[in-house]
PDB file of C-alpha atoms in Angstrom:
ATOM      1  CA  UNK A 148      29.874  67.448  79.342  1.00 82.00           C
ATOM      2  CA  UNK A 149      33.472  68.254  78.385  1.00 94.00           C
ATOM      3  CA  UNK A 150      34.519  64.597  78.367  1.00 96.00           C
ATOM      4  CA  UNK A 151      32.168  63.667  75.539  1.00 96.00           C
ATOM      5  CA  UNK A 152      33.909  66.109  73.187  1.00 97.00           C
ATOM      6  CA  UNK A 153      37.155  64.147  73.572  1.00 98.00           C
ATOM      7  CA  UNK A 154      35.805  60.594  73.368  1.00 97.00           C
ATOM      8  CA  UNK A 155      37.179  60.218  69.824  1.00 98.00           C
ATOM      9  CA  UNK A 156      40.644  61.606  70.572  1.00 98.00           C
ATOM     10  CA  UNK A 157      43.598  59.238  70.270  1.00 98.00           C
ATOM     11  CA  UNK A 158      46.317  61.767  69.397  1.00 98.00           C
ATOM     12  CA  UNK A 159      47.126  64.354  72.061  1.00 98.00           C
ATOM     13  CA  UNK A 160      49.368  67.298  71.135  1.00 99.00           C
ATOM     14  CA  UNK A 161      50.675  69.642  73.824  1.00 99.00           C
ATOM     15  CA  UNK A 162      52.550  72.893  73.473  1.00 98.00           C
ATOM     16  CA  UNK A 163      55.331  73.339  76.020  1.00 98.00           C
ATOM     17  CA  UNK A 164      56.013  76.816  77.386  1.00 97.00           C
ATOM     18  CA  UNK A 165      53.265  78.245  79.608  1.00 97.00           C
ATOM     19  CA  UNK A 166      51.176  75.163  78.797  1.00 98.00           C
ATOM     20  CA  UNK A 167      52.895  72.253  80.552  1.00 98.00           C
ATOM     21  CA  UNK A 168      54.013  74.500  83.382  1.00 98.00           C
ATOM     22  CA  UNK A 169      52.187  77.443  84.992  1.00 96.00           C
ATOM     23  CA  UNK A 170      52.990  80.817  83.407  1.00 95.00           C
ATOM     24  CA  UNK A 171      53.310  82.205  86.936  1.00 95.00           C
ATOM     25  CA  UNK A 172      56.759  80.587  87.260  1.00 96.00           C
ATOM     26  CA  UNK A 173      57.899  82.998  84.503  1.00 95.00           C
ATOM     27  CA  UNK A 174      60.436  80.580  83.048  1.00 96.00           C
ATOM     28  CA  UNK A 175      60.101  82.152  79.614  1.00 92.00           C
ATOM     29  CA  UNK A 176      61.252  85.513  80.986  1.00 95.00           C
ATOM     30  CA  UNK A 177      64.794  84.142  81.009  1.00 97.00           C
ATOM     31  CA  UNK A 178      64.521  83.162  77.352  1.00 95.00           C
ATOM     32  CA  UNK A 179      63.106  86.543  76.360  1.00 94.00           C
ATOM     33  CA  UNK A 180      66.064  88.306  77.975  1.00 96.00           C
ATOM     34  CA  UNK A 181      68.471  86.131  76.019  1.00 96.00           C
ATOM     35  CA  UNK A 182      66.505  86.752  72.824  1.00 95.00           C
ATOM     36  CA  UNK A 183      66.801  90.473  73.399  1.00 96.00           C
ATOM     37  CA  UNK A 184      70.567  90.092  73.878  1.00 96.00           C
ATOM     38  CA  UNK A 185      70.846  88.304  70.528  1.00 95.00           C
ATOM     39  CA  UNK A 186      68.764  90.961  68.767  1.00 95.00           C
ATOM     40  CA  UNK A 187      70.981  93.683  70.253  1.00 96.00           C
ATOM     41  CA  UNK A 188      74.136  91.905  69.113  1.00 94.00           C
ATOM     42  CA  UNK A 189      72.890  91.126  65.611  1.00 94.00           C
ATOM     43  CA  UNK A 190      71.214  94.460  64.846  1.00 95.00           C
ATOM     44  CA  UNK A 191      73.251  96.902  66.936  1.00 94.00           C
ATOM     45  CA  UNK A 192      70.031  98.168  68.521  1.00 95.00           C
ATOM     46  CA  UNK A 193      69.857  99.318  72.117  1.00 96.00           C
ATOM     47  CA  UNK A 194      67.859  97.284  74.636  1.00 94.00           C
ATOM     48  CA  UNK A 195      64.581  99.161  74.218  1.00 95.00           C
ATOM     49  CA  UNK A 196      64.692  98.968  70.426  1.00 95.00           C
ATOM     50  CA  UNK A 197      65.760  95.315  70.536  1.00 94.00           C
ATOM     51  CA  UNK A 198      62.786  94.489  72.747  1.00 92.00           C
ATOM     52  CA  UNK A 199      60.496  96.217  70.276  1.00 95.00           C
ATOM     53  CA  UNK A 200      62.013  94.261  67.378  1.00 93.00           C
ATOM     54  CA  UNK A 201      61.756  90.987  69.285  1.00 92.00           C
ATOM     55  CA  UNK A 202      58.045  91.508  69.937  1.00 92.00           C
ATOM     56  CA  UNK A 203      57.365  92.714  66.378  1.00 94.00           C
ATOM     57  CA  UNK A 204      59.066  89.680  64.859  1.00 92.00           C
ATOM     58  CA  UNK A 205      57.133  87.395  67.195  1.00 88.00           C
ATOM     59  CA  UNK A 206      53.894  88.983  65.972  1.00 88.00           C
ATOM     60  CA  UNK A 207      54.839  89.107  62.289  1.00 93.00           C
ATOM     61  CA  UNK A 208      56.771  85.842  61.899  1.00 90.00           C
ATOM     62  CA  UNK A 209      55.536  83.578  64.713  1.00 88.00           C
ATOM     63  CA  UNK A 210      58.855  83.616  66.578  1.00 92.00           C
ATOM     64  CA  UNK A 211      61.748  85.999  67.121  1.00 94.00           C
ATOM     65  CA  UNK A 212      63.959  83.360  65.516  1.00 92.00           C
ATOM     66  CA  UNK A 213      61.923  83.417  62.296  1.00 91.00           C
ATOM     67  CA  UNK A 214      62.260  87.203  62.195  1.00 91.00           C
ATOM     68  CA  UNK A 215      66.009  87.017  62.704  1.00 93.00           C
ATOM     69  CA  UNK A 216      66.328  84.375  60.001  1.00 92.00           C
ATOM     70  CA  UNK A 217      64.240  86.400  57.562  1.00 90.00           C
ATOM     71  CA  UNK A 218      65.977  89.701  58.192  1.00 90.00           C
ATOM     72  CA  UNK A 219      69.508  88.743  59.244  1.00 92.00           C
ATOM     73  CA  UNK A 220      70.105  85.174  58.013  1.00 90.00           C
ATOM     74  CA  UNK A 221      70.779  84.022  61.584  1.00 92.00           C
ATOM     75  CA  UNK A 222      72.036  80.482  62.281  1.00 92.00           C
ATOM     76  CA  UNK A 223      69.059  78.871  64.048  1.00 95.00           C
ATOM     77  CA  UNK A 224      70.956  76.086  65.814  1.00 94.00           C
ATOM     78  CA  UNK A 225      73.380  78.420  67.582  1.00 94.00           C
ATOM     79  CA  UNK A 226      70.526  80.763  68.482  1.00 95.00           C
ATOM     80  CA  UNK A 227      68.391  78.022  70.031  1.00 96.00           C
ATOM     81  CA  UNK A 228      71.323  76.707  72.031  1.00 96.00           C
ATOM     82  CA  UNK A 229      72.054  80.178  73.384  1.00 97.00           C
ATOM     83  CA  UNK A 230      68.529  81.295  74.305  1.00 96.00           C
ATOM     84  CA  UNK A 231      67.647  77.969  75.951  1.00 97.00           C
ATOM     85  CA  UNK A 232      70.700  78.003  78.212  1.00 97.00           C
ATOM     86  CA  UNK A 233      68.660  78.917  81.299  1.00 97.00           C
ATOM     87  CA  UNK A 234      67.950  77.775  84.849  1.00 97.00           C
ATOM     88  CA  UNK A 235      65.102  75.332  85.414  1.00 97.00           C
ATOM     89  CA  UNK A 236      65.081  75.766  89.197  1.00 97.00           C
ATOM     90  CA  UNK A 237      61.660  77.462  89.089  1.00 96.00           C
ATOM     91  CA  UNK A 238      60.016  74.290  87.775  1.00 98.00           C
ATOM     92  CA  UNK A 239      58.608  71.672  90.128  1.00 97.00           C
ATOM     93  CA  UNK A 240      57.517  68.100  89.389  1.00 98.00           C
ATOM     94  CA  UNK A 241      53.793  67.566  88.977  1.00 98.00           C
ATOM     95  CA  UNK A 242      53.087  63.850  89.483  1.00 98.00           C
ATOM     96  CA  UNK A 243      49.316  64.307  89.212  1.00 98.00           C
ATOM     97  CA  UNK A 244      49.628  65.989  85.806  1.00 98.00           C
ATOM     98  CA  UNK A 245      52.083  63.288  84.715  1.00 98.00           C
ATOM     99  CA  UNK A 246      49.596  60.573  85.661  1.00 98.00           C
ATOM    100  CA  UNK A 247      46.701  62.271  83.887  1.00 98.00           C
ATOM    101  CA  UNK A 248      48.679  62.697  80.652  1.00 98.00           C
ATOM    102  CA  UNK A 249      50.029  59.145  80.784  1.00 98.00           C
ATOM    103  CA  UNK A 250      46.497  57.798  81.184  1.00 98.00           C
ATOM    104  CA  UNK A 251      45.085  59.586  78.142  1.00 98.00           C
ATOM    105  CA  UNK A 252      44.131  56.987  75.513  1.00 98.00           C
ATOM    106  CA  UNK A 253      46.475  56.924  72.552  1.00 98.00           C
ATOM    107  CA  UNK A 254      49.630  58.765  71.556  1.00 98.00           C
ATOM    108  CA  UNK A 255      50.888  61.852  73.404  1.00 98.00           C
ATOM    109  CA  UNK A 256      53.434  64.283  71.941  1.00 98.00           C
ATOM    110  CA  UNK A 257      54.905  67.688  72.706  1.00 98.00           C
ATOM    111  CA  UNK A 258      55.145  70.167  69.837  1.00 98.00           C
ATOM    112  CA  UNK A 259      56.935  73.418  70.637  1.00 98.00           C
ATOM    113  CA  UNK A 260      58.363  76.442  68.835  1.00 97.00           C
ATOM    114  CA  UNK A 261      61.399  75.896  71.038  1.00 97.00           C
ATOM    115  CA  UNK A 262      63.929  73.139  70.414  1.00 97.00           C
ATOM    116  CA  UNK A 263      63.362  69.489  71.252  1.00 98.00           C
ATOM    117  CA  UNK A 264      66.419  69.289  73.582  1.00 98.00           C
ATOM    118  CA  UNK A 265      65.119  72.276  75.526  1.00 98.00           C
ATOM    119  CA  UNK A 266      61.667  70.700  75.746  1.00 98.00           C
ATOM    120  CA  UNK A 267      63.203  67.490  77.077  1.00 98.00           C
ATOM    121  CA  UNK A 268      64.857  69.419  79.906  1.00 98.00           C
ATOM    122  CA  UNK A 269      61.583  71.122  80.809  1.00 98.00           C
ATOM    123  CA  UNK A 270      59.718  67.818  80.843  1.00 98.00           C
ATOM    124  CA  UNK A 271      62.403  66.261  83.014  1.00 98.00           C
ATOM    125  CA  UNK A 272      62.192  69.106  85.522  1.00 98.00           C
ATOM    126  CA  UNK A 273      58.404  68.764  85.593  1.00 98.00           C
ATOM    127  CA  UNK A 274      58.507  64.994  85.954  1.00 98.00           C
ATOM    128  CA  UNK A 275      56.531  64.604  82.737  1.00 98.00           C
ATOM    129  CA  UNK A 276      59.071  62.954  80.443  1.00 98.00           C
ATOM    130  CA  UNK A 277      57.733  59.419  80.798  1.00 98.00           C
ATOM    131  CA  UNK A 278      54.175  60.546  79.997  1.00 98.00           C
ATOM    132  CA  UNK A 279      55.002  61.461  76.385  1.00 98.00           C
ATOM    133  CA  UNK A 280      55.764  59.315  73.370  1.00 98.00           C
ATOM    134  CA  UNK A 281      57.782  61.934  71.478  1.00 98.00           C
ATOM    135  CA  UNK A 282      58.936  65.546  71.365  1.00 98.00           C
ATOM    136  CA  UNK A 283      58.926  67.755  68.271  1.00 98.00           C
ATOM    137  CA  UNK A 284      60.632  71.131  68.170  1.00 98.00           C
ATOM    138  CA  UNK A 285      60.764  73.934  65.645  1.00 97.00           C
ATOM    139  CA  UNK A 286      63.753  72.184  64.038  1.00 97.00           C
ATOM    140  CA  UNK A 287      61.477  69.324  62.950  1.00 98.00           C
ATOM    141  CA  UNK A 288      59.513  71.795  60.802  1.00 97.00           C
ATOM    142  CA  UNK A 289      62.643  73.192  59.174  1.00 96.00           C
ATOM    143  CA  UNK A 290      62.528  76.124  61.633  1.00 96.00           C
ATOM    144  CA  UNK A 291      59.171  77.214  60.272  1.00 96.00           C
ATOM    145  CA  UNK A 292      57.200  78.079  63.409  1.00 96.00           C
ATOM    146  CA  UNK A 293      53.644  77.790  64.562  1.00 97.00           C
ATOM    147  CA  UNK A 294      51.191  79.317  63.622  1.00 96.00           C
ATOM    148  CA  UNK A 295      52.200  78.552  60.009  1.00 97.00           C
ATOM    149  CA  UNK A 296      49.947  75.743  58.697  1.00 98.00           C
ATOM    150  CA  UNK A 297      52.900  74.150  56.872  1.00 98.00           C
ATOM    151  CA  UNK A 298      54.732  73.800  60.185  1.00 98.00           C
ATOM    152  CA  UNK A 299      51.842  71.829  61.648  1.00 98.00           C
ATOM    153  CA  UNK A 300      51.508  69.738  58.495  1.00 98.00           C
ATOM    154  CA  UNK A 301      55.191  68.836  58.606  1.00 98.00           C
ATOM    155  CA  UNK A 302      55.237  67.881  62.280  1.00 98.00           C
ATOM    156  CA  UNK A 303      51.953  65.990  62.126  1.00 98.00           C
ATOM    157  CA  UNK A 304      53.229  63.994  59.162  1.00 98.00           C
ATOM    158  CA  UNK A 305      56.433  63.143  61.027  1.00 98.00           C
ATOM    159  CA  UNK A 306      54.536  62.229  64.193  1.00 98.00           C
ATOM    160  CA  UNK A 307      51.824  60.284  62.344  1.00 97.00           C
ATOM    161  CA  UNK A 308      49.177  62.450  63.997  1.00 98.00           C
ATOM    162  CA  UNK A 309      45.676  61.810  62.678  1.00 98.00           C
ATOM    163  CA  UNK A 310      44.160  65.273  62.959  1.00 98.00           C
ATOM    164  CA  UNK A 311      40.629  63.861  62.763  1.00 98.00           C
ATOM    165  CA  UNK A 312      41.169  62.092  66.079  1.00 98.00           C
ATOM    166  CA  UNK A 313      43.475  64.648  67.703  1.00 98.00           C
ATOM    167  CA  UNK A 314      43.417  67.458  70.262  1.00 98.00           C
ATOM    168  CA  UNK A 315      45.772  70.424  70.635  1.00 98.00           C
ATOM    169  CA  UNK A 316      46.572  72.168  73.935  1.00 98.00           C
ATOM    170  CA  UNK A 317      48.221  75.565  73.500  1.00 98.00           C
ATOM    171  CA  UNK A 318      48.696  78.862  75.360  1.00 97.00           C
ATOM    172  CA  UNK A 319      48.955  81.068  72.242  1.00 96.00           C
ATOM    173  CA  UNK A 320      45.463  81.348  70.709  1.00 97.00           C
ATOM    174  CA  UNK A 321      46.731  82.016  67.184  1.00 96.00           C
ATOM    175  CA  UNK A 322      48.498  78.625  67.262  1.00 97.00           C
ATOM    176  CA  UNK A 323      45.117  76.895  67.514  1.00 98.00           C
ATOM    177  CA  UNK A 324      43.785  78.229  64.204  1.00 98.00           C
ATOM    178  CA  UNK A 325      45.563  75.716  61.959  1.00 98.00           C
ATOM    179  CA  UNK A 326      44.793  72.687  64.187  1.00 98.00           C
ATOM    180  CA  UNK A 327      41.136  73.701  64.263  1.00 98.00           C
ATOM    181  CA  UNK A 328      41.072  73.986  60.475  1.00 98.00           C
ATOM    182  CA  UNK A 329      42.585  70.494  60.310  1.00 98.00           C
ATOM    183  CA  UNK A 330      39.724  69.077  62.349  1.00 98.00           C
ATOM    184  CA  UNK A 331      41.412  68.895  65.742  1.00 98.00           C
ATOM    185  CA  UNK A 332      39.751  69.582  69.075  1.00 98.00           C
ATOM    186  CA  UNK A 333      41.354  72.770  70.452  1.00 98.00           C
ATOM    187  CA  UNK A 334      42.035  73.808  74.038  1.00 98.00           C
ATOM    188  CA  UNK A 335      43.373  77.230  74.979  1.00 98.00           C
ATOM    189  CA  UNK A 336      45.466  76.949  78.162  1.00 98.00           C
ATOM    190  CA  UNK A 337      45.897  80.441  79.612  1.00 98.00           C
ATOM    191  CA  UNK A 338      44.721  82.690  82.437  1.00 96.00           C
ATOM    192  CA  UNK A 339      42.217  84.370  80.079  1.00 95.00           C
ATOM    193  CA  UNK A 340      40.399  82.892  77.107  1.00 94.00           C
ATOM    194  CA  UNK A 341      41.348  84.082  73.638  1.00 93.00           C
ATOM    195  CA  UNK A 342      38.750  85.051  71.080  1.00 91.00           C
ATOM    196  CA  UNK A 343      37.787  83.150  67.984  1.00 95.00           C
ATOM    197  CA  UNK A 344      35.762  80.223  66.706  1.00 96.00           C
ATOM    198  CA  UNK A 345      38.962  78.185  66.495  1.00 98.00           C
ATOM    199  CA  UNK A 346      39.062  78.035  70.318  1.00 98.00           C
ATOM    200  CA  UNK A 347      36.656  75.312  71.415  1.00 98.00           C
ATOM    201  CA  UNK A 348      37.673  74.981  75.054  1.00 98.00           C
ATOM    202  CA  UNK A 349      39.544  77.105  77.554  1.00 98.00           C
ATOM    203  CA  UNK A 350      41.184  76.355  80.890  1.00 98.00           C
ATOM    204  CA  UNK A 351      43.471  78.210  83.258  1.00 97.00           C
ATOM    205  CA  UNK A 352      44.364  74.900  84.952  1.00 97.00           C
ATOM    206  CA  UNK A 353      45.541  72.089  82.666  1.00 98.00           C
ATOM    207  CA  UNK A 354      45.623  69.515  85.463  1.00 98.00           C
ATOM    208  CA  UNK A 355      42.020  70.233  86.459  1.00 97.00           C
ATOM    209  CA  UNK A 356      40.892  70.134  82.810  1.00 98.00           C
ATOM    210  CA  UNK A 357      42.511  66.757  82.141  1.00 98.00           C
ATOM    211  CA  UNK A 358      41.023  65.392  85.343  1.00 97.00           C
ATOM    212  CA  UNK A 359      37.601  66.065  83.824  1.00 97.00           C
ATOM    213  CA  UNK A 360      38.519  63.830  80.875  1.00 96.00           C
ATOM    214  CA  UNK A 361      39.594  60.842  82.976  1.00 88.00           C
TER     215      UNK A 361
END
C-alpha cells in the first residue's frame, strides 16, 4: 500500500543527520558540543547557559548558526568548519541502503542544514556517496536554514527539483511542513512519529521503508 503513494516520485530529497544514519550512533552529539563551545566563546556564557542559548536558537531560528548570525553577526563559514571537525568512526557503511537509494527512479539529492563538505564526509563513511546525484548544504540557501520556506525554494530551484513529483525524508518534523505545502510526499524518519497533517508517512527504519518501495 505504501508503494503506490510514491509511484509518481522522480525527485528524492534526503536530510542527512539522523536520517541517513541511525540516531543511535549519536554522531550529532559531537557537533552539539562544538556548537556549545562556540556559543560560550562568542557570548561569554557559561556551559549551562550556552546550552540553553543553543537550544533556544535552534527552536527560534531553525539552527544555532542562524541564531548566532542574527544576534552576533557570526561568520558562518568559519563556524561550519569548526563544528563539523569531528570523528566519523561511529559510522558504518550500509551497502543495502546504498543499493536501495541508487535504485530509486529519478534524481536523488541530499539537502542538509549542515555544510555540503560535511555531508560528503558522512556519505563517504556510510558508503552512500555514489547513490546520490548531488549534495546541497545550508550554504546553498545563503545560510537560511530549514524550516524556512525560502530555504527550500532556493535549494529546489538550484537542484531543479520538481516538487510535484518529489518526496522528502527528514528526521525533524517541522522541516516537512514546507515540502508538504509544496506538494511533496513527506516521510518522517525518527524513532517516534511527529504530529501534524504535513507528515504523511513515518518510519524508524529508513532501509526497511525504502525496501517497501522497491
